[in-house]
Coordinates of C-alpha atoms and ligand atoms in Angstrom, one line a residue:
X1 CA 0.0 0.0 0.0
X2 CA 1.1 3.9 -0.9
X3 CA 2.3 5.8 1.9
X4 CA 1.3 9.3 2.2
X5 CA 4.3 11.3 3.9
X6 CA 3.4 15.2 4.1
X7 CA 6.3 18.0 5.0
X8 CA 5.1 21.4 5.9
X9 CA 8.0 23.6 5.3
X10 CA 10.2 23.0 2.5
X11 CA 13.6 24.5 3.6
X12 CA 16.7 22.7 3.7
X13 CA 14.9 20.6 6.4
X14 CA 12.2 19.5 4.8
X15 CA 14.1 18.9 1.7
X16 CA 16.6 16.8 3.9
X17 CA 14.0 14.8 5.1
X18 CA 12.9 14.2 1.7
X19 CA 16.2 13.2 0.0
X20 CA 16.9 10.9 3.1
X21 CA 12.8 9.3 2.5
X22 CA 13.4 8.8 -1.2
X23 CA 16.9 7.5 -0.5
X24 CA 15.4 4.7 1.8
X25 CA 12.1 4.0 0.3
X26 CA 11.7 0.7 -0.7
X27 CA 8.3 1.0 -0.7
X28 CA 5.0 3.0 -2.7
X29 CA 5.8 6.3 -1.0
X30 CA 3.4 9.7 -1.8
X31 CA 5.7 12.8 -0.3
X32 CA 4.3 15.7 -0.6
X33 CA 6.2 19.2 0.3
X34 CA 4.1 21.7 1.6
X35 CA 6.2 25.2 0.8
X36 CA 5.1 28.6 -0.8
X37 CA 8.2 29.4 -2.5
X38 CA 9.0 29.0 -5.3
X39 CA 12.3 26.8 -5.4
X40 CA 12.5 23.9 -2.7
X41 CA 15.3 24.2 0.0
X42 CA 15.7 28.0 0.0
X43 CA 14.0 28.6 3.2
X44 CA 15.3 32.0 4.8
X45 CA 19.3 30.6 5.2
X46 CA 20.1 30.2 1.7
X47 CA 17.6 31.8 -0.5
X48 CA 19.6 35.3 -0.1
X49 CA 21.1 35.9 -4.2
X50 CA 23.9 37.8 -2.7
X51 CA 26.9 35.8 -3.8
X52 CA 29.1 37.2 -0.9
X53 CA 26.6 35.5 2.0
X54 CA 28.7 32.4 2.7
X55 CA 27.8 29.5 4.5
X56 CA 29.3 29.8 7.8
X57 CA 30.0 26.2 8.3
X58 CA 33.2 24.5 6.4
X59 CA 32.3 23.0 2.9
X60 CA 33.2 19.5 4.7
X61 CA 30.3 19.8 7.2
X62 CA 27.5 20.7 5.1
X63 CA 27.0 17.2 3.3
X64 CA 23.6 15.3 3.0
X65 CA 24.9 12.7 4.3
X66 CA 26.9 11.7 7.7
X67 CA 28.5 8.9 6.2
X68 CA 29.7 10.4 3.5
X69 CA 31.4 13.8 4.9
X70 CA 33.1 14.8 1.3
X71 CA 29.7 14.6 -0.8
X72 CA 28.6 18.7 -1.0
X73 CA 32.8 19.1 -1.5
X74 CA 32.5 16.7 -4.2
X75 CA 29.8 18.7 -5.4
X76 CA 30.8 21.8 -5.2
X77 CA 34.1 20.8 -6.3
X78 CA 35.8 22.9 -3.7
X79 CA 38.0 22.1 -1.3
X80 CA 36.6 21.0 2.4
X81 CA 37.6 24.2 4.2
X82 CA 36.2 26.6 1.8
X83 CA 33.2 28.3 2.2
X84 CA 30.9 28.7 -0.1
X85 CA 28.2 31.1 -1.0
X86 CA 24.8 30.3 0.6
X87 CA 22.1 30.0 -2.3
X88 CA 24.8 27.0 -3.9
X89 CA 23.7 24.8 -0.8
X90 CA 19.8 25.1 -1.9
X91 CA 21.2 24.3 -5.7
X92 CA 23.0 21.4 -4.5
X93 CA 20.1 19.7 -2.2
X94 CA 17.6 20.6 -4.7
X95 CA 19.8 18.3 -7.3
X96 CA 20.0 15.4 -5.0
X97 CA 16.5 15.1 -4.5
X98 CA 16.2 15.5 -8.0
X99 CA 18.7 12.7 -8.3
X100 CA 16.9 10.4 -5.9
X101 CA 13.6 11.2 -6.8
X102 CA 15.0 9.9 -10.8
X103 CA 16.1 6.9 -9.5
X104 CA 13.7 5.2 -7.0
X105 CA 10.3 4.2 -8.8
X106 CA 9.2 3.8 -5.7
X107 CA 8.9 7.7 -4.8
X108 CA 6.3 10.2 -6.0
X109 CA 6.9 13.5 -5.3
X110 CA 5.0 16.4 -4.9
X111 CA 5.6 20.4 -4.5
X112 CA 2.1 21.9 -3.1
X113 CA 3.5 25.9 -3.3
X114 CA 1.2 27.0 -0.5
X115 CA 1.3 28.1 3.1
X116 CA -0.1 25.2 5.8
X117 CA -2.7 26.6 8.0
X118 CA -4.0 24.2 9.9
X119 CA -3.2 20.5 10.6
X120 CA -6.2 18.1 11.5
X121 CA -5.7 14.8 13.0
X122 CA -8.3 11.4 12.2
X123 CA -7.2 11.6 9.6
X124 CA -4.4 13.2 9.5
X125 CA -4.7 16.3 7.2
X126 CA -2.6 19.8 6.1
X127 CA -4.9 22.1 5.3
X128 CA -3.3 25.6 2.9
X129 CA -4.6 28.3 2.9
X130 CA -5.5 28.3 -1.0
X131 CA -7.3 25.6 -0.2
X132 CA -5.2 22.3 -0.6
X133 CA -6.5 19.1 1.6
X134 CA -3.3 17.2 1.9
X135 CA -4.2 13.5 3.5
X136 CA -1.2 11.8 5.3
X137 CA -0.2 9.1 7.1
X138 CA 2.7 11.1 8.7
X139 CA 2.9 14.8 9.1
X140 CA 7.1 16.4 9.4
X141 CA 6.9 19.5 10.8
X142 CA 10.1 21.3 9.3
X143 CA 8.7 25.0 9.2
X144 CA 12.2 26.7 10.2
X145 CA 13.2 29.6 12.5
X146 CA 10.6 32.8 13.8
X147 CA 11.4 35.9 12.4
X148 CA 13.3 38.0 14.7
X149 CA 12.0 39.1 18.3
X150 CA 10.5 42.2 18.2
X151 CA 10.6 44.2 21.5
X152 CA 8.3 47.0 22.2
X153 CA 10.1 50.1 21.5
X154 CA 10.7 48.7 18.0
X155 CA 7.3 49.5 17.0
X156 CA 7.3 52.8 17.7
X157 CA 10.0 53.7 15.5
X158 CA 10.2 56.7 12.9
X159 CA 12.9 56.1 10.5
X160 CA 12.0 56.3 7.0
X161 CA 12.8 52.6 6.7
X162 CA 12.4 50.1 9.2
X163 CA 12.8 46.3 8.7
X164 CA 11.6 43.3 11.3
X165 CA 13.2 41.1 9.3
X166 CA 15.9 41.4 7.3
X167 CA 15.5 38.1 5.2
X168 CA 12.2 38.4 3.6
X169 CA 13.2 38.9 0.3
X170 CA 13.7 42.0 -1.3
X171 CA 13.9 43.8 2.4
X172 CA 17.3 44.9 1.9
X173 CA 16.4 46.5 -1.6
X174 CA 13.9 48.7 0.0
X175 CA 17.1 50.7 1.7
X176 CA 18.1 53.5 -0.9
X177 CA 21.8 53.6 -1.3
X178 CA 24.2 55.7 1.0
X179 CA 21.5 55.7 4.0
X180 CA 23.0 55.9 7.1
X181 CA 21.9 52.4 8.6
X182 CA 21.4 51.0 12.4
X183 CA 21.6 47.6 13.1
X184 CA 20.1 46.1 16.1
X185 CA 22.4 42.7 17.1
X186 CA 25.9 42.4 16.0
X187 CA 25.9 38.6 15.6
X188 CA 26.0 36.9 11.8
X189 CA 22.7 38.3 10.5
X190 CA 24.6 41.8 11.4
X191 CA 27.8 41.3 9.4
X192 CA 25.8 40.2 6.4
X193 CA 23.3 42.6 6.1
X194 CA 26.5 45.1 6.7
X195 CA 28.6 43.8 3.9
X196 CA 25.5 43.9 1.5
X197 CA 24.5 47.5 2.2
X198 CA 28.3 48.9 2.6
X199 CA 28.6 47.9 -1.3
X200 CA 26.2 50.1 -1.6
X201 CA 27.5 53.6 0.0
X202 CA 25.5 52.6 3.1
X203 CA 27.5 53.7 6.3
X204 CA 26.0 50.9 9.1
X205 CA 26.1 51.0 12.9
X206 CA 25.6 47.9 14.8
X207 CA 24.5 47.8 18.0
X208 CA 24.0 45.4 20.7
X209 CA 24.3 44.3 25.0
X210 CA 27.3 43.4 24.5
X211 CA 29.0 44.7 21.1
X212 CA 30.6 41.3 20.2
X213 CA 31.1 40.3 16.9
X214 CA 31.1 36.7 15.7
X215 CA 34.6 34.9 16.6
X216 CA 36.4 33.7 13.3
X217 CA 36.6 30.0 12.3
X218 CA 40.3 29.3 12.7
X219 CA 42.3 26.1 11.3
X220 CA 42.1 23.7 14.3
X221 CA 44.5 21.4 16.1
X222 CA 43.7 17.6 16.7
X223 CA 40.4 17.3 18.5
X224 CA 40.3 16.7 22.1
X225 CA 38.7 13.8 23.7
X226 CA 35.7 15.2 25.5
X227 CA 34.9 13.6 29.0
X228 CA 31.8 11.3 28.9
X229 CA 29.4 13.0 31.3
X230 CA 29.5 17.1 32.7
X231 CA 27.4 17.4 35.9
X232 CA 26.6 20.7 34.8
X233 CA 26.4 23.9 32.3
X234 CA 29.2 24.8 34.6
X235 CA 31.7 21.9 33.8
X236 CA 31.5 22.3 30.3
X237 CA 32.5 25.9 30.4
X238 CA 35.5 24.8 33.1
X239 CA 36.6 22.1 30.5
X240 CA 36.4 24.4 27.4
X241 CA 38.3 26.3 29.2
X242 CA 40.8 24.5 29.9
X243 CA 41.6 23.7 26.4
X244 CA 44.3 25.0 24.6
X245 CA 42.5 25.3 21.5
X246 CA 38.6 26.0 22.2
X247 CA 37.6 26.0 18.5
X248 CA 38.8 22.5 18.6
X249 CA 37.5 21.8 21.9
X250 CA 33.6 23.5 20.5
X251 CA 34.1 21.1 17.8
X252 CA 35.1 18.0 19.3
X253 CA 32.2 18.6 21.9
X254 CA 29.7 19.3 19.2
X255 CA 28.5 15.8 18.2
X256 CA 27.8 15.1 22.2
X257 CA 26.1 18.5 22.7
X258 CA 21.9 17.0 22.4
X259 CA 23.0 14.6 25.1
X260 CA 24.8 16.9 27.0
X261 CA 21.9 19.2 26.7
X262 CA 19.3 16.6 28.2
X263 CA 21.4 15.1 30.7
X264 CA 20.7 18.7 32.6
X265 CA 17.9 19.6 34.9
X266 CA 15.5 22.0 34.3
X267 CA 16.9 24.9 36.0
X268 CA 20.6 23.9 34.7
X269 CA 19.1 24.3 31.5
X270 CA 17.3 27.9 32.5
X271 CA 21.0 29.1 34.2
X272 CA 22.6 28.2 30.8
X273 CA 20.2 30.1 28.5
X274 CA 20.1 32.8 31.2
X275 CA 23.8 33.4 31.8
X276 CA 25.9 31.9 29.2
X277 CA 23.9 31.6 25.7
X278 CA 25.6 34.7 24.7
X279 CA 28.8 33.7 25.0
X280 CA 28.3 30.1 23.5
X281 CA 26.5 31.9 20.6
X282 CA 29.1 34.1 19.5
X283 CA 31.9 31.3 20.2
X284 CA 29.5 28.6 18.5
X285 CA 28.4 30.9 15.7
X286 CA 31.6 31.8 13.5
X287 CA 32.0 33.4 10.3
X288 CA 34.5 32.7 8.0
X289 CA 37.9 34.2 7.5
X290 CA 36.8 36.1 4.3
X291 CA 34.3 37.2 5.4
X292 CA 36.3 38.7 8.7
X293 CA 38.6 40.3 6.5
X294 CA 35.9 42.1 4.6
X295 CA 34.1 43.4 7.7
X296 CA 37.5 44.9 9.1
X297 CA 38.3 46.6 6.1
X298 CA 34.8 48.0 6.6
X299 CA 35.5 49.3 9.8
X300 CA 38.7 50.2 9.2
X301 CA 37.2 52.6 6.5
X302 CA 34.5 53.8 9.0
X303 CA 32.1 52.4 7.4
X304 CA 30.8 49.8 9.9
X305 CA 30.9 50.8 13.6
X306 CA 30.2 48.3 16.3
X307 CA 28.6 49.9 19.7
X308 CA 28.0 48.5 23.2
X309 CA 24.8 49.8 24.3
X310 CA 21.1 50.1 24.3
X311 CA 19.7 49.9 21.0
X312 CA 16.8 51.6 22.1
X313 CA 19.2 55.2 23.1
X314 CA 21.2 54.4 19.8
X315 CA 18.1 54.8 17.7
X316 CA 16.8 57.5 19.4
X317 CA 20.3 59.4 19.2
X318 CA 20.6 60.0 15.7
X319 CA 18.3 60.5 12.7
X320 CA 18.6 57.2 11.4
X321 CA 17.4 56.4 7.5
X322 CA 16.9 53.3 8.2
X323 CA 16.4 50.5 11.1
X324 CA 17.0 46.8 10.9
X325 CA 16.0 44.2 13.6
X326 CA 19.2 41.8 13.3
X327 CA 18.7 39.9 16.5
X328 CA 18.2 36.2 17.0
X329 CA 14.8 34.2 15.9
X330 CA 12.0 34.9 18.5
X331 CA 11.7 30.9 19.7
X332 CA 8.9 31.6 21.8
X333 CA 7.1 32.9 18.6
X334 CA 7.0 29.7 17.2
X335 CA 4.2 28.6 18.5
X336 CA 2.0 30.9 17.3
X337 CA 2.6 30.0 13.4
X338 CA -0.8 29.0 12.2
X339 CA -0.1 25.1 11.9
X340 CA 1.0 24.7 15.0
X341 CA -1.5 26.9 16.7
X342 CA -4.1 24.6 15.1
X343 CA -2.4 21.8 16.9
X344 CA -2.2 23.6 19.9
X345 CA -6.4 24.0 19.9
X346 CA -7.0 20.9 19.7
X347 CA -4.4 19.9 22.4
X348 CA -2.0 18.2 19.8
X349 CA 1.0 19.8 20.8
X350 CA 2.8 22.6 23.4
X351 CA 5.1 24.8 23.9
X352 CA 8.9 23.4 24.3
X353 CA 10.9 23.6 27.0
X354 CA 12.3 27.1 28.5
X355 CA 9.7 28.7 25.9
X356 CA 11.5 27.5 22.6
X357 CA 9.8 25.8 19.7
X358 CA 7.1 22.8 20.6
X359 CA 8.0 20.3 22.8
X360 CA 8.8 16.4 21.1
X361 CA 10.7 13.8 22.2
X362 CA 13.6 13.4 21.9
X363 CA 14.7 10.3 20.3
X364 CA 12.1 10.6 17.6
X365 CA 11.3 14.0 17.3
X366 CA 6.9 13.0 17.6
X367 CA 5.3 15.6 19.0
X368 CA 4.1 15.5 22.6
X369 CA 0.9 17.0 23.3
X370 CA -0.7 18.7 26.2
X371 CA -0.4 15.5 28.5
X372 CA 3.2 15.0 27.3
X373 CA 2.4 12.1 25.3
X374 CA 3.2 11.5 21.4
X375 CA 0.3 8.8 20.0
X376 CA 0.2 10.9 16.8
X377 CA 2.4 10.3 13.8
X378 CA 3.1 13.7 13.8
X379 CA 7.3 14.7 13.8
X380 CA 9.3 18.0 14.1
X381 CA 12.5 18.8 12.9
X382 CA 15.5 22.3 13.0
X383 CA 14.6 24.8 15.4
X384 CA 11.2 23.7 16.4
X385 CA 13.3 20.8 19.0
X386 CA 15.6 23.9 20.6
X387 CA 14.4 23.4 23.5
X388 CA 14.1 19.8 23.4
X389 CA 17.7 19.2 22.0
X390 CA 19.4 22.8 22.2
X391 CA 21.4 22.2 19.3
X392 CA 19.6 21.0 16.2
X393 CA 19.3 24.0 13.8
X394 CA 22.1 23.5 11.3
X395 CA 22.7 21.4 8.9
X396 CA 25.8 19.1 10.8
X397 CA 22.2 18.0 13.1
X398 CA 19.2 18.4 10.5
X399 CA 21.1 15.7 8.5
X400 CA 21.5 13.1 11.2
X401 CA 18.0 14.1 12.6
X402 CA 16.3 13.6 8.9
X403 CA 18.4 10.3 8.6
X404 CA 17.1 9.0 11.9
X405 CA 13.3 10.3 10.9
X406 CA 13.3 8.6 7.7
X407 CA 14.5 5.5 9.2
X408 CA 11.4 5.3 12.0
X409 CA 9.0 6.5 9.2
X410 CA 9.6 3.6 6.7
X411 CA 10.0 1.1 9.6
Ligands
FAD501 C1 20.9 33.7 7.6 C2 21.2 32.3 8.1 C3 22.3 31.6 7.7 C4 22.6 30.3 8.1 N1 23.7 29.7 7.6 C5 23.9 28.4 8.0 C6 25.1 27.7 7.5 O1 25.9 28.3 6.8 N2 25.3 26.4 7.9 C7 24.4 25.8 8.7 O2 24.6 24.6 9.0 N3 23.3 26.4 9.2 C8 23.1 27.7 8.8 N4 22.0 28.4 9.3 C9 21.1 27.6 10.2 C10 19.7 27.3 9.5 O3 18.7 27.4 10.5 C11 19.7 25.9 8.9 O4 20.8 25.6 8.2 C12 18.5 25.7 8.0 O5 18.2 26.8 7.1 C13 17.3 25.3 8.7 O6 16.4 24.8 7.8 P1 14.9 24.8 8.1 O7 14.3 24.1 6.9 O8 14.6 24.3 9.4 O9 14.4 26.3 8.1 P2 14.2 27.4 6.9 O10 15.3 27.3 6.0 O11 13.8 28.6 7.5 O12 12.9 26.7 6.1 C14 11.6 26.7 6.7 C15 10.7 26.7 5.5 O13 9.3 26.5 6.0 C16 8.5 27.3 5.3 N5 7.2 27.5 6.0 C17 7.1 28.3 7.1 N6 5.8 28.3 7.5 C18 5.1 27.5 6.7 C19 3.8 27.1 6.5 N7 2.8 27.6 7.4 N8 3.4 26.3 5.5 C20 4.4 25.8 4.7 N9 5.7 26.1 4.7 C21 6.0 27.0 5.7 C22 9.2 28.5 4.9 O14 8.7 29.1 3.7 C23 10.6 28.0 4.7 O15 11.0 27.7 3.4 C24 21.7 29.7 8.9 C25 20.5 30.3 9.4 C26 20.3 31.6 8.9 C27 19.0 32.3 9.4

């Protein structure tokens, strides 16, 4: 009999999910991809045309597959420590499931270019809002990260232009050239959206808590061998640093971090996100070296400035022609997407721990609901498990996580 296998959310996810189904499907299998963009795997990471956005993870750790490390390399045909610009890594999953879907007769495949608005269960259905009734067997929920948290003061801003988001496309375009620009956040998002509008005359300020920039991926020595349990958030941060090369160290402890993450209590968890998610963000999220290079010559030139303060006072300060919100992805926001708050309504799922995405479990990623049990066949994947799983919203986890999904799905 034809299983039907829907994905809301055709990112690279979704689409990860999808190559790792049609890779294992030995049997009938309808997958259908629920996404209203155009082009499959895009999502908001690598659907940016600007040719200078590089992936900010090695060409070595961006393959499909786990097993096979050198397979986007071999793609790409670059070498393993290159990085590469982002909208290639859409081209190149988009050709593999292209591949896959070419040779396994097994696989029919599906693009439905709508938005999910609700998800019904008995039976299990993805309603669009254009009016699609998608019937599945098994939902994957792969719908990405929030746009950006939004705090109050933002709202009330006056600047000729002001963004919430500076990745829905064609946001950046709405910014005439030479406008003097503030950025709110100073992380990755920052130092793209810098480097973009810098090419064009812009002059941009970022601003944020702290003022760190991103640290810069730097060759590494030998990994270390990372001790088999921490008894707390604490630990890790003493063993880190003690390590004489913590980008190795970060590395090394990368694989273990999901385990790490759940072998915490509650409140260890809290004190972590409370305390020291800064710093493990801008150790954990790097850029690239070229990309380092072509922010300090930025600054250098005055044309980037970096503040410590609050960005509230900074936008106030200065007659600003234009505001961007570059902070993080709201997690608690998630929630409120209309296919999950569907779910939610009818009890079928809630919130994740500390406020982040929608709680699953964490072997499988199926969905608990408002008892904490999972009796649906309904899974999430990427940042819906942050707070499940803390680390699960790049590609070195998606991968292993759609493996694993595909797996339990065709069992
Ligand atoms: C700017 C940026 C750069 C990044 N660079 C890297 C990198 O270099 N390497 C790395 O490993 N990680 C990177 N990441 C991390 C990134 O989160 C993941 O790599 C990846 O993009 C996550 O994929 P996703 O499919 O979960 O989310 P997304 O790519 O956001 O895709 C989610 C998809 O769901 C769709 N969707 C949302 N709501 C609905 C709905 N109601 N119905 C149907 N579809 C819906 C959206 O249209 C979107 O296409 C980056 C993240 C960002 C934001």
């Amino acid at each position: 009999m034809r299983r039907n296998i829907s994905i809301v959310g055709g990112g690279a996810a979704g689409v990860l999910v999808a190559i790792h189904l049609t890779r294992t499907a030995s049997v009938p299998l309808h997958l259908t991809i629920v996404e209203p963009r155009e082009r499959l795997a895009e999502g908001v990471a690598y659907s940016t045309p600007d040719s200078e956005h590089l992936l900010n993870v090695p060409a070595a750790g961006m393959s499909a597959y786990v097993e096979d490390a050198l397979h986007f390399v071999k793609w790409a045909e670059c070498s393993p420590q290159d990085f590469i610009p982002r909208h290639r890594y859409a081209d190149y999953l988009r050709s593999e499931l292209q591949r896959l879907t070419h040779v396994n007769p097994h696989v029919a495949l599906q693009h439905v270019r709508d938005s999910a608005h609700a998800i019904s269960t008995s039976p299990l259905r993805v309603s669009t809002v254009g009016g699609h009734d998608v019937l599945a067997d098994v939902v994957v929920l792969a719908l990405g990260n929030a746009a950006p948290f939004k705090p109050d003061w933002y709202s009330h801003l006056t600047a000729p232009v002001v963004l919430d988001d500076p990745w829905v496309p064609g946001a950046l375009e709405t910014i005439p050239d030479q406008s003097k620009v503030l950025c709110v956040g100073t992380g990755l998002t920052f130092v793209d959206v810098a480097l973009s509008l810098t090419r064009r005359g812009c002059r941009v300020t970022g601003v944020s808590r702290h003022g760190f920039l991103p640290h810069i991926h730097a060759a590494q020595s030998t990994l270390p061998l990372v001790p088999t349990e921490f008894d707390s958030p604490t630990a890790v941060s003493r063993w880190l640093r003690s390590q004489s090369d913590w980008q190795a160290a970060l590395t090394a402890l990368r694989p273990h971090t999901q385990v790490i993450w759940q072998s915490f209590s509650a409140p260890q968890q809290a004190s972590f996100l409370r305390h020291a998610r800064r710093y493990w963000d801008v150790h954990r999220h790097r850029m690239s070296q070229n990309v380092a290079d072509k922010l300090q010559l930025a600054i250098h030139r005055g044309l980037v400035t970096v503040l410590r303060g609050d960005a509230q006072r900074v936008a106030a300060q200065s007659p600003w022609d234009a505001i961007i919100l570059c902070t993080g992805p709201d997690d608690a926001a998630l929630i409120n997407t209309a296919p999950l708050r569907s779910l939610a309504s009818q009890g079928h799922v809630r919130i994740g721990p500390h406020g982040k995405g929608i709680d699953t479990v964490p072997d499988s990623g199926c969905v608990r609901n408002r008892d904490g049990a999972a009796p649906l066949d309904i899974y999430a994947i990427g940042p819906l498990r942050q707070g499940t799983l803390w680390e699960c919203t790049a590609i070195p986890e998606i991968r292993s996580e759609a493996q694993r999904l595909a797996s339990r799905v065709l069992a």
